[in-house]
Coordinates of C-alpha atoms (C1' of nucleotides) in Angstrom, one line a residue:
Chain A
M1 CA 106.5 103.0 86.3
P2 CA 103.2 103.7 84.6
I3 CA 101.7 100.6 83.2
G4 CA 98.7 98.7 82.2
D5 CA 95.8 98.2 79.8
A6 CA 97.6 100.1 77.1
P7 CA 95.6 98.7 74.1
D8 CA 92.3 99.4 75.6
F9 CA 93.3 102.8 76.6
L10 CA 94.7 103.7 73.3
R11 CA 91.4 102.8 71.7
K12 CA 89.3 105.0 73.9
L13 CA 91.9 107.7 73.5
D14 CA 90.9 108.3 69.9
E15 CA 87.8 110.1 71.1
L16 CA 89.9 112.7 72.9
V17 CA 92.8 113.1 70.6
Y18 CA 92.8 115.3 67.6
V19 CA 96.4 116.1 67.3
R20 CA 99.4 113.9 66.9
K21 CA 102.9 115.0 67.0
R22 CA 106.3 113.8 66.1
V23 CA 109.3 114.4 68.3
K24 CA 112.7 113.8 66.9
S25 CA 115.3 111.9 69.0
G26 CA 116.9 114.3 71.4
A27 CA 114.2 117.0 71.0
T28 CA 112.3 118.6 73.8
L29 CA 108.5 118.4 73.9
Y30 CA 108.1 120.9 76.8
H31 CA 110.4 122.2 79.4
T32 CA 110.5 123.7 82.8
G33 CA 108.3 126.8 82.8
S34 CA 106.4 125.9 79.6
K35 CA 102.7 126.7 79.9
F36 CA 100.7 123.6 80.5
H37 CA 98.5 122.8 77.5
A38 CA 97.9 119.2 77.5
L39 CA 98.8 115.7 78.6
Y40 CA 100.7 113.4 76.2
A41 CA 100.4 109.8 75.4
V42 CA 103.3 108.0 73.9
K43 CA 102.2 106.3 70.7
S44 CA 105.6 105.0 69.6
G45 CA 109.1 105.7 70.8
F46 CA 110.5 106.6 74.2
I47 CA 110.4 109.7 76.4
K48 CA 112.3 110.7 79.5
T49 CA 111.3 113.5 81.9
E50 CA 113.8 115.3 84.0
N51 CA 113.9 118.0 86.7
L52 CA 116.4 120.7 86.6
H53 CA 117.6 121.9 90.0
D54 CA 118.6 125.6 90.4
D55 CA 122.3 124.8 90.2
G56 CA 123.1 122.6 87.2
R57 CA 121.9 119.4 88.7
V58 CA 119.5 117.2 86.8
Q59 CA 117.4 114.3 88.0
V60 CA 115.6 112.0 85.6
T61 CA 112.1 111.6 87.0
G62 CA 110.5 109.2 84.6
F63 CA 110.7 107.0 81.5
Y64 CA 107.6 106.6 79.3
M65 CA 107.0 104.1 76.6
P66 CA 104.1 103.4 74.2
G67 CA 100.8 103.5 76.1
D68 CA 102.1 105.7 78.9
V69 CA 100.7 109.1 79.6
F70 CA 102.9 111.9 81.0
G71 CA 102.8 115.6 81.6
F72 CA 100.8 115.5 84.8
D73 CA 103.4 117.7 86.5
G74 CA 102.0 120.7 84.6
I75 CA 98.5 120.7 86.1
A76 CA 99.4 122.0 89.5
T77 CA 100.7 125.4 88.6
D78 CA 99.6 125.5 84.9
E79 CA 103.3 125.4 84.1
H80 CA 105.5 122.4 83.5
I81 CA 108.0 121.6 86.2
C82 CA 109.8 118.9 84.3
T83 CA 111.4 118.9 80.9
S84 CA 110.4 116.1 78.6
I85 CA 112.9 114.8 76.0
A86 CA 112.6 112.1 73.3
L87 CA 115.2 109.3 73.6
E88 CA 114.4 108.2 70.0
D89 CA 112.1 109.4 67.3
T90 CA 108.7 109.4 69.0
E91 CA 105.1 109.8 68.1
I92 CA 102.9 111.6 70.7
C93 CA 99.1 112.0 71.1
V94 CA 98.1 115.3 72.5
I95 CA 95.3 115.2 75.1
P96 CA 94.0 118.6 76.2
L97 CA 93.1 118.3 79.8
D98 CA 90.0 120.4 79.6
K99 CA 88.6 118.1 77.0
V100 CA 89.1 115.2 79.5
E101 CA 87.5 117.2 82.2
R102 CA 84.5 118.1 80.1
F103 CA 84.1 114.6 78.7
N104 CA 81.8 113.0 81.2
H105 CA 78.5 113.5 79.5
G106 CA 77.0 110.3 80.4
I107 CA 80.2 108.2 80.9
D108 CA 82.7 109.2 83.5
E109 CA 84.8 106.2 82.8
I110 CA 87.4 108.3 81.1
Q111 CA 87.5 110.7 83.9
H112 CA 88.2 107.9 86.3
H113 CA 90.8 106.5 84.0
F114 CA 92.8 109.7 84.2
Y115 CA 92.5 109.7 88.0
K116 CA 93.9 106.2 87.8
L117 CA 96.8 107.2 85.6
M118 CA 97.8 110.0 88.0
S119 CA 97.5 107.7 90.9
R120 CA 99.8 105.2 89.2
E121 CA 102.3 107.9 88.6
I122 CA 102.2 108.7 92.3
V123 CA 102.6 105.1 93.3
R124 CA 105.5 104.7 90.9
D125 CA 107.1 107.8 92.4
H126 CA 106.7 106.4 95.8
T127 CA 108.4 103.2 94.6
V128 CA 111.3 105.1 93.3
M129 CA 111.6 107.1 96.6
M130 CA 111.7 103.7 98.3
L131 CA 114.3 102.4 95.9
I132 CA 116.6 105.4 96.3
G133 CA 115.9 106.0 99.9
S134 CA 116.3 102.5 101.3
M135 CA 118.1 100.2 98.9
N136 CA 121.7 99.7 97.9
S137 CA 122.8 100.2 94.4
E138 CA 122.6 96.5 93.4
E139 CA 119.0 96.3 94.6
R140 CA 118.1 99.5 92.8
L141 CA 119.4 98.3 89.5
A142 CA 117.8 94.9 89.9
A143 CA 114.5 96.5 90.7
F144 CA 114.8 98.8 87.8
I145 CA 115.5 96.0 85.3
L146 CA 112.6 93.9 86.8
A147 CA 110.2 96.8 86.5
L148 CA 111.2 97.4 82.9
S149 CA 110.9 93.7 82.1
Q150 CA 107.4 93.8 83.6
R151 CA 106.4 96.8 81.5
F152 CA 107.7 95.0 78.4
L153 CA 105.6 92.0 79.3
L154 CA 102.5 94.0 79.8
R155 CA 103.0 95.4 76.3
G156 CA 103.2 92.0 74.8
Y157 CA 107.0 91.9 74.4
S158 CA 109.3 89.3 75.8
P159 CA 110.2 90.1 79.4
Y160 CA 113.6 88.5 78.8
Y161 CA 115.0 90.6 76.1
L162 CA 115.1 94.3 76.8
T163 CA 116.4 97.1 74.7
L164 CA 117.3 100.0 76.8
R165 CA 116.6 103.3 75.1
M166 CA 118.3 105.4 77.8
K167 CA 122.0 105.6 78.4
R168 CA 123.8 104.5 81.6
E169 CA 124.0 108.0 82.9
E170 CA 120.2 108.4 82.7
I171 CA 119.6 105.2 84.5
G172 CA 122.0 106.4 87.1
S173 CA 120.3 109.7 87.5
Y174 CA 116.9 108.1 87.8
L175 CA 118.2 105.7 90.5
G176 CA 120.3 108.2 92.3
M177 CA 123.7 106.8 91.5
K178 CA 126.7 107.5 89.2
V179 CA 127.4 106.1 85.8
E180 CA 130.4 104.2 87.0
T181 CA 128.3 102.4 89.6
V182 CA 125.7 101.5 87.0
S183 CA 128.3 100.1 84.8
R184 CA 130.0 98.1 87.5
I185 CA 126.8 96.6 88.6
F186 CA 125.9 95.5 85.1
T187 CA 129.2 93.8 85.0
K188 CA 128.6 92.2 88.3
F189 CA 125.2 90.9 87.3
Q190 CA 126.8 89.5 84.2
D191 CA 129.5 87.7 86.3
L192 CA 126.7 86.3 88.4
A193 CA 125.1 85.0 85.2
L194 CA 121.9 86.9 85.9
L195 CA 122.1 89.0 82.8
E196 CA 123.8 89.1 79.4
V197 CA 124.6 92.7 78.6
Q198 CA 125.4 93.8 75.1
Q199 CA 125.4 97.6 75.1
K200 CA 121.8 98.6 75.3
N201 CA 120.6 95.0 74.9
I202 CA 119.8 93.2 78.0
H203 CA 119.1 89.5 78.1
I204 CA 117.7 88.3 81.4
L205 CA 119.1 84.8 82.1
D206 CA 118.0 84.3 85.6
M207 CA 114.8 86.2 86.5
H208 CA 114.4 84.4 89.8
G209 CA 118.0 85.2 90.8
L210 CA 117.4 88.8 89.9
K211 CA 114.4 88.9 92.1
K212 CA 116.4 87.4 94.9
M213 CA 118.8 90.4 94.6
L214 CA 116.0 92.4 96.2
G215 CA 115.5 92.2 99.9
Q216 CA 118.9 90.7 100.6
H217 CA 120.1 93.9 102.1
P218 CA 120.6 94.2 105.8
S219 CA 120.0 98.0 106.0
N220 CA 117.1 100.1 107.3
Chain B
M1 CA 104.9 118.9 99.8
P2 CA 101.2 119.5 99.2
I3 CA 100.3 123.1 99.8
G4 CA 98.2 125.9 99.0
D5 CA 94.9 127.7 99.1
A6 CA 93.9 125.7 102.1
P7 CA 91.1 127.9 103.5
D8 CA 89.4 128.3 100.1
F9 CA 89.6 124.7 99.6
L10 CA 88.3 123.7 103.0
R11 CA 85.2 125.8 102.4
K12 CA 84.4 124.2 99.1
L13 CA 85.0 120.9 100.6
D14 CA 81.9 121.1 102.8
E15 CA 79.8 120.4 99.8
L16 CA 81.5 117.1 99.3
V17 CA 82.1 115.9 102.8
Y18 CA 79.5 114.3 104.9
V19 CA 81.7 112.3 107.2
R20 CA 84.3 113.4 109.6
K21 CA 86.6 111.1 111.5
R22 CA 88.9 111.3 114.4
V23 CA 92.2 109.3 114.4
K24 CA 94.0 108.9 117.6
S25 CA 97.7 109.6 117.7
G26 CA 99.6 106.5 116.5
A27 CA 96.4 105.0 115.0
T28 CA 96.2 103.8 111.4
L29 CA 93.6 105.2 109.0
Y30 CA 94.2 102.7 106.2
H31 CA 97.0 100.4 105.4
T32 CA 98.6 98.5 102.5
G33 CA 95.9 96.4 100.9
S34 CA 92.9 98.3 102.4
K35 CA 90.2 98.7 99.8
F36 CA 90.1 102.3 98.5
H37 CA 87.0 104.1 99.7
A38 CA 87.8 107.8 99.7
L39 CA 90.3 110.5 99.8
Y40 CA 91.1 112.3 103.1
A41 CA 91.6 115.9 104.0
V42 CA 93.4 116.8 107.2
K43 CA 91.3 119.1 109.3
S44 CA 93.6 119.3 112.3
G45 CA 96.5 117.2 113.3
F46 CA 99.3 115.5 111.4
I47 CA 99.5 112.4 109.2
K48 CA 102.3 110.4 107.7
T49 CA 102.1 107.9 105.0
E50 CA 104.6 105.1 104.6
N51 CA 105.3 102.3 102.2
L52 CA 106.2 98.8 103.5
H53 CA 108.6 96.9 101.4
D54 CA 108.3 93.1 101.3
D55 CA 111.1 92.6 103.7
G56 CA 110.7 94.7 106.8
R57 CA 111.9 98.0 105.3
V58 CA 109.7 101.1 105.6
Q59 CA 109.9 104.3 103.7
V60 CA 107.9 107.4 104.8
T61 CA 106.4 108.9 101.6
G62 CA 104.6 111.9 102.9
F63 CA 103.6 114.2 105.7
Y64 CA 100.3 115.9 105.7
M65 CA 99.1 118.8 107.7
P66 CA 95.8 120.7 107.9
G67 CA 94.5 121.5 104.4
D68 CA 96.4 118.7 102.8
V69 CA 94.6 115.9 101.0
F70 CA 96.0 112.4 100.8
G71 CA 95.1 108.9 99.9
F72 CA 95.6 109.2 96.1
D73 CA 97.7 106.1 96.1
G74 CA 94.6 104.0 96.4
I75 CA 93.0 105.1 93.1
A76 CA 95.3 103.2 90.8
T77 CA 94.4 99.6 91.9
D78 CA 91.4 100.4 94.2
E79 CA 93.6 99.3 97.0
H80 CA 95.8 101.4 99.1
I81 CA 99.6 100.9 98.6
C82 CA 100.6 103.1 101.5
T83 CA 99.7 103.0 105.2
S84 CA 98.6 106.2 106.8
I85 CA 99.2 106.9 110.4
A86 CA 98.3 109.8 112.7
L87 CA 101.3 111.5 114.4
E88 CA 99.0 113.2 116.8
D89 CA 95.3 113.2 117.4
T90 CA 93.9 114.2 114.1
E91 CA 90.6 115.1 112.5
I92 CA 89.9 114.0 109.0
C93 CA 87.4 114.8 106.4
V94 CA 86.3 111.8 104.2
I95 CA 85.9 112.6 100.6
P96 CA 84.4 109.8 98.5
L97 CA 86.1 109.9 95.1
D98 CA 83.0 109.0 93.1
K99 CA 81.3 112.0 94.7
V100 CA 84.1 114.2 93.3
E101 CA 83.8 112.5 89.9
R102 CA 80.1 113.0 89.7
F103 CA 80.2 116.5 91.1
N104 CA 80.6 118.5 87.9
H105 CA 77.0 119.3 87.2
G106 CA 77.6 122.8 86.0
I107 CA 80.8 123.5 87.7
D108 CA 83.9 121.4 87.0
E109 CA 86.0 123.6 89.1
I110 CA 86.1 121.0 91.9
Q111 CA 87.1 118.4 89.4
H112 CA 90.0 120.5 88.3
H113 CA 90.9 121.2 91.9
F114 CA 91.4 117.5 92.5
Y115 CA 93.5 117.1 89.4
K116 CA 95.6 119.9 90.7
L117 CA 96.0 118.3 94.1
M118 CA 97.2 115.1 92.5
S119 CA 99.5 117.0 90.2
R120 CA 101.0 118.7 93.3
E121 CA 101.6 115.4 94.9
I122 CA 103.5 114.2 91.8
V123 CA 105.6 117.4 91.7
R124 CA 106.3 117.0 95.4
D125 CA 107.4 113.4 94.9
H126 CA 109.7 114.4 92.1
T127 CA 111.2 117.0 94.4
V128 CA 111.9 114.3 96.9
M129 CA 113.3 112.0 94.3
M130 CA 115.7 114.9 93.4
L131 CA 116.5 115.5 97.0
I132 CA 117.4 111.9 97.7
G133 CA 118.9 111.2 94.4
S134 CA 121.2 114.0 93.9
M135 CA 121.9 115.9 97.2
N136 CA 124.0 115.2 100.2
S137 CA 122.5 114.8 103.6
E138 CA 123.0 118.4 104.7
E139 CA 121.3 119.7 101.6
R140 CA 118.4 117.3 102.1
L141 CA 117.7 118.3 105.6
A142 CA 118.1 122.0 104.8
A143 CA 115.6 121.5 101.9
F144 CA 113.2 119.7 104.2
I145 CA 113.2 122.4 106.8
L146 CA 112.8 125.1 104.3
A147 CA 109.9 123.3 102.7
L148 CA 108.3 122.8 106.1
S149 CA 108.8 126.5 106.9
Q150 CA 107.1 127.4 103.6
R151 CA 104.1 125.2 104.4
F152 CA 103.8 126.9 107.8
L153 CA 103.9 130.3 106.2
L154 CA 101.2 129.3 103.7
R155 CA 99.0 128.3 106.6
G156 CA 99.5 131.6 108.3
Y157 CA 102.0 130.4 110.9
S158 CA 105.4 131.9 111.5
P159 CA 107.9 130.4 109.1
Y160 CA 110.6 130.8 111.8
Y161 CA 109.2 128.6 114.5
L162 CA 108.4 125.1 113.5
T163 CA 107.1 122.3 115.7
L164 CA 108.0 119.0 114.2
R165 CA 105.4 116.4 114.7
M166 CA 107.4 113.6 113.4
K167 CA 110.4 112.0 115.1
R168 CA 114.0 112.1 113.8
E169 CA 113.7 108.6 112.5
E170 CA 110.7 109.5 110.3
I171 CA 112.5 112.5 108.9
G172 CA 115.4 110.2 108.1
S173 CA 113.2 107.7 106.4
Y174 CA 111.6 110.3 104.3
L175 CA 114.9 111.8 103.3
G176 CA 116.7 108.5 102.8
M177 CA 119.1 108.7 105.7
K178 CA 119.7 107.3 109.2
V179 CA 118.5 108.8 112.5
E180 CA 122.1 109.3 113.6
T181 CA 122.8 111.4 110.5
V182 CA 119.7 113.5 111.0
S183 CA 120.8 114.1 114.5
R184 CA 124.3 115.0 113.6
I185 CA 123.2 117.5 111.0
F186 CA 120.8 119.2 113.4
T187 CA 123.7 119.7 115.7
K188 CA 125.8 121.0 112.9
F189 CA 123.2 123.5 111.8
Q190 CA 123.0 124.6 115.3
D191 CA 126.8 125.0 115.5
L192 CA 126.6 127.1 112.3
A193 CA 124.0 129.3 114.0
L194 CA 121.4 128.5 111.3
L195 CA 119.0 126.9 113.8
E196 CA 118.1 126.6 117.4
V197 CA 116.9 123.1 118.1
Q198 CA 115.0 122.2 121.2
Q199 CA 113.7 118.7 120.8
K200 CA 110.8 119.0 118.3
N201 CA 110.9 122.8 118.3
I202 CA 113.0 124.4 115.6
H203 CA 113.8 128.0 115.5
I204 CA 115.2 129.2 112.2
L205 CA 117.8 131.8 113.0
D206 CA 119.3 132.3 109.6
M207 CA 116.9 131.6 106.8
H208 CA 119.2 132.9 104.1
G209 CA 122.1 130.9 105.4
L210 CA 119.9 127.8 105.3
K211 CA 119.0 128.5 101.7
K212 CA 122.7 128.8 100.9
M213 CA 123.2 125.3 102.2
L214 CA 121.4 124.1 99.0
G215 CA 123.4 124.0 95.8
Q216 CA 126.7 124.2 97.5
H217 CA 127.4 120.6 96.7
P218 CA 130.0 119.7 94.1
S219 CA 128.3 116.4 93.0
N220 CA 126.2 115.3 90.0
Chain C
dC1 C1' 139.0 106.0 58.6
dG2 C1' 139.0 109.4 62.2
dG3 C1' 136.7 111.8 65.9
dC4 C1' 133.4 111.9 69.5
dA5 C1' 130.4 110.1 72.8
dT6 C1' 129.6 106.4 75.7
dC7 C1' 130.9 102.7 78.5
dT8 C1' 134.1 100.1 81.3
dT9 C1' 137.7 99.4 84.7
dG10 C1' 141.1 100.6 88.2
dA11 C1' 142.8 102.9 92.4
dG12 C1' 142.2 105.8 96.1
dT13 C1' 139.0 108.6 99.2
dT14 C1' 135.1 109.8 101.9
dG15 C1' 130.3 110.6 103.4
dG16 C1' 127.3 108.5 105.8
dG17 C1' 126.1 103.9 107.7
dT18 C1' 126.9 100.6 111.8
dC19 C1' 127.4 99.6 116.4
dA20 C1' 127.5 100.9 121.0
dA21 C1' 127.1 103.8 124.9
dT22 C1' 125.1 107.9 127.1
dG23 C1' 121.8 111.5 128.0
dG24 C1' 117.0 113.6 127.9
dT25 C1' 112.2 113.7 128.2
dC26 C1' 107.8 112.2 129.2
dG27 C1' 104.1 109.6 131.1
dT28 C1' 102.6 106.5 134.7
dG29 C1' 101.9 104.8 139.1
dG30 C1' 103.2 104.5 143.9
Chain D
dC1 C1' 105.5 114.9 143.9
dC2 C1' 109.0 112.1 142.8
dA3 C1' 111.0 107.7 140.9
dC4 C1' 111.0 104.5 137.5
dG5 C1' 111.0 102.8 132.9
dA6 C1' 110.4 103.3 128.1
dC7 C1' 111.4 105.7 124.3
dC8 C1' 113.9 109.0 121.7
dA9 C1' 117.9 111.8 120.6
dT10 C1' 122.7 112.6 120.7
dT11 C1' 127.6 111.5 120.3
dG12 C1' 131.8 108.8 119.4
dA13 C1' 134.7 105.4 116.9
dC14 C1' 135.1 102.6 113.1
dC15 C1' 134.1 100.9 108.4
dC16 C1' 132.5 100.2 103.9
dA17 C1' 129.7 101.2 99.7
dA18 C1' 129.7 104.3 96.4
dC19 C1' 131.9 108.5 94.7
dT20 C1' 135.9 110.8 92.4
dC21 C1' 139.4 111.0 89.2
dA22 C1' 141.8 109.1 85.5
dA23 C1' 142.8 106.0 81.8
dG24 C1' 141.4 102.9 78.2
dA25 C1' 138.1 100.4 75.4
dT26 C1' 134.2 100.2 72.4
dG27 C1' 131.0 101.6 69.3
dC28 C1' 128.8 104.9 66.1
dC29 C1' 128.4 108.4 62.5
dG30 C1' 129.9 111.3 59.1

DNA sequence: CGGCATCTTGAGTTGGGTCAATGGTCGTGG
DNA sequence: CCACGACCATTGACCCAACTCAAGATGCCG
């Protein structure tokens, strides 16, 4: 998951951003095939991106929260591959890429920052490939919750109280498992006194225990 | 999988590349924790990258053939997250990132090219997430072979005769399945007269039939 | 308060993992 | 040139984690 020096970044961003946008909950910002115009930074709210396979299948490829930048998938072919959808009312900063590319008159710090952002996205994707490819469902969900907790922490929120903005099905899609399985594992984690789950509110009771859920698995 | 205008790109590359390197089959170019110095373009040969999980688990995250650029995972934290290993004797061009970043005196075409390369890597990773997350094993392997065939085509080789440089286990790791499963499916595809498999040599007999293997699946 | 979407739980099935044995292929050294 | 050993690939038999299908429960919004 994309992370990091959000406040810093948002400050610098002002120099690049002239347009802000509001996206209503459930609305689409761009979709597969849209011409690529710009990158987007989440100012407030929550965004998911998903890939549509030729047949009806959908795979959630990312969740983005304030400070995160997304839309990098559009650069390759100048057309977006993913669809991005707001999971709640969301404010977006529009960052035209050519403006970024032309920015380094003197300072190329910003340039480098964008390379870093893309690199992070790549690293995050590799992590997810690893999750889905070589962990069982419990480990995946544990890893997901821990990563989310970490992101909350980096943004200055409590890492123990998470409010999920996505529904179970979207978590499942992201992690390569079915809704029912997600639900069962939440219940199990609750039974193990690792979590307290109240709808979309997660209270992490035993962070250490949750971490131990990872790497328990005999496989691979 | 990374692709595209390889010859063009390799030509332009000469302006950026001062160092070439040879990596022996089985040797490591960089590994998890190595300081990030540069990106690498494959000149000849074959490279895999893999992620090591804390416990012993390994996940192959990419295969790179001539014309492909890899190493982007190191930009985010200035340390490589993956390990890159040559699957045969390989020639590599070393591309220092700061040279790329400082290159746009006049032309920022090269800049943009690197953004494109990273974007492609992201798109490819999303494709793999989709493969692993929402397809069954047969579909995954079919998709893998088709993608490989496509890459061969783009490099001017026959898309019908593939020489796999990686072993079954590495294919399995990349696709999130076990060696035995890979093997069984190769056999099945052969029985269905889609392929002729002779060790690492794959002859695609029925490209259309192979494509039909995708999207047959009732799930998700 | 009713209707709809989401979430949970149960019961039964199955795709792909596990374990184990065999068969090929290649490289090395006598 | 052949034989040996190591590694890799294939195949079979069995099993289990996660999927499917189905029914309720819960919560949310008009």
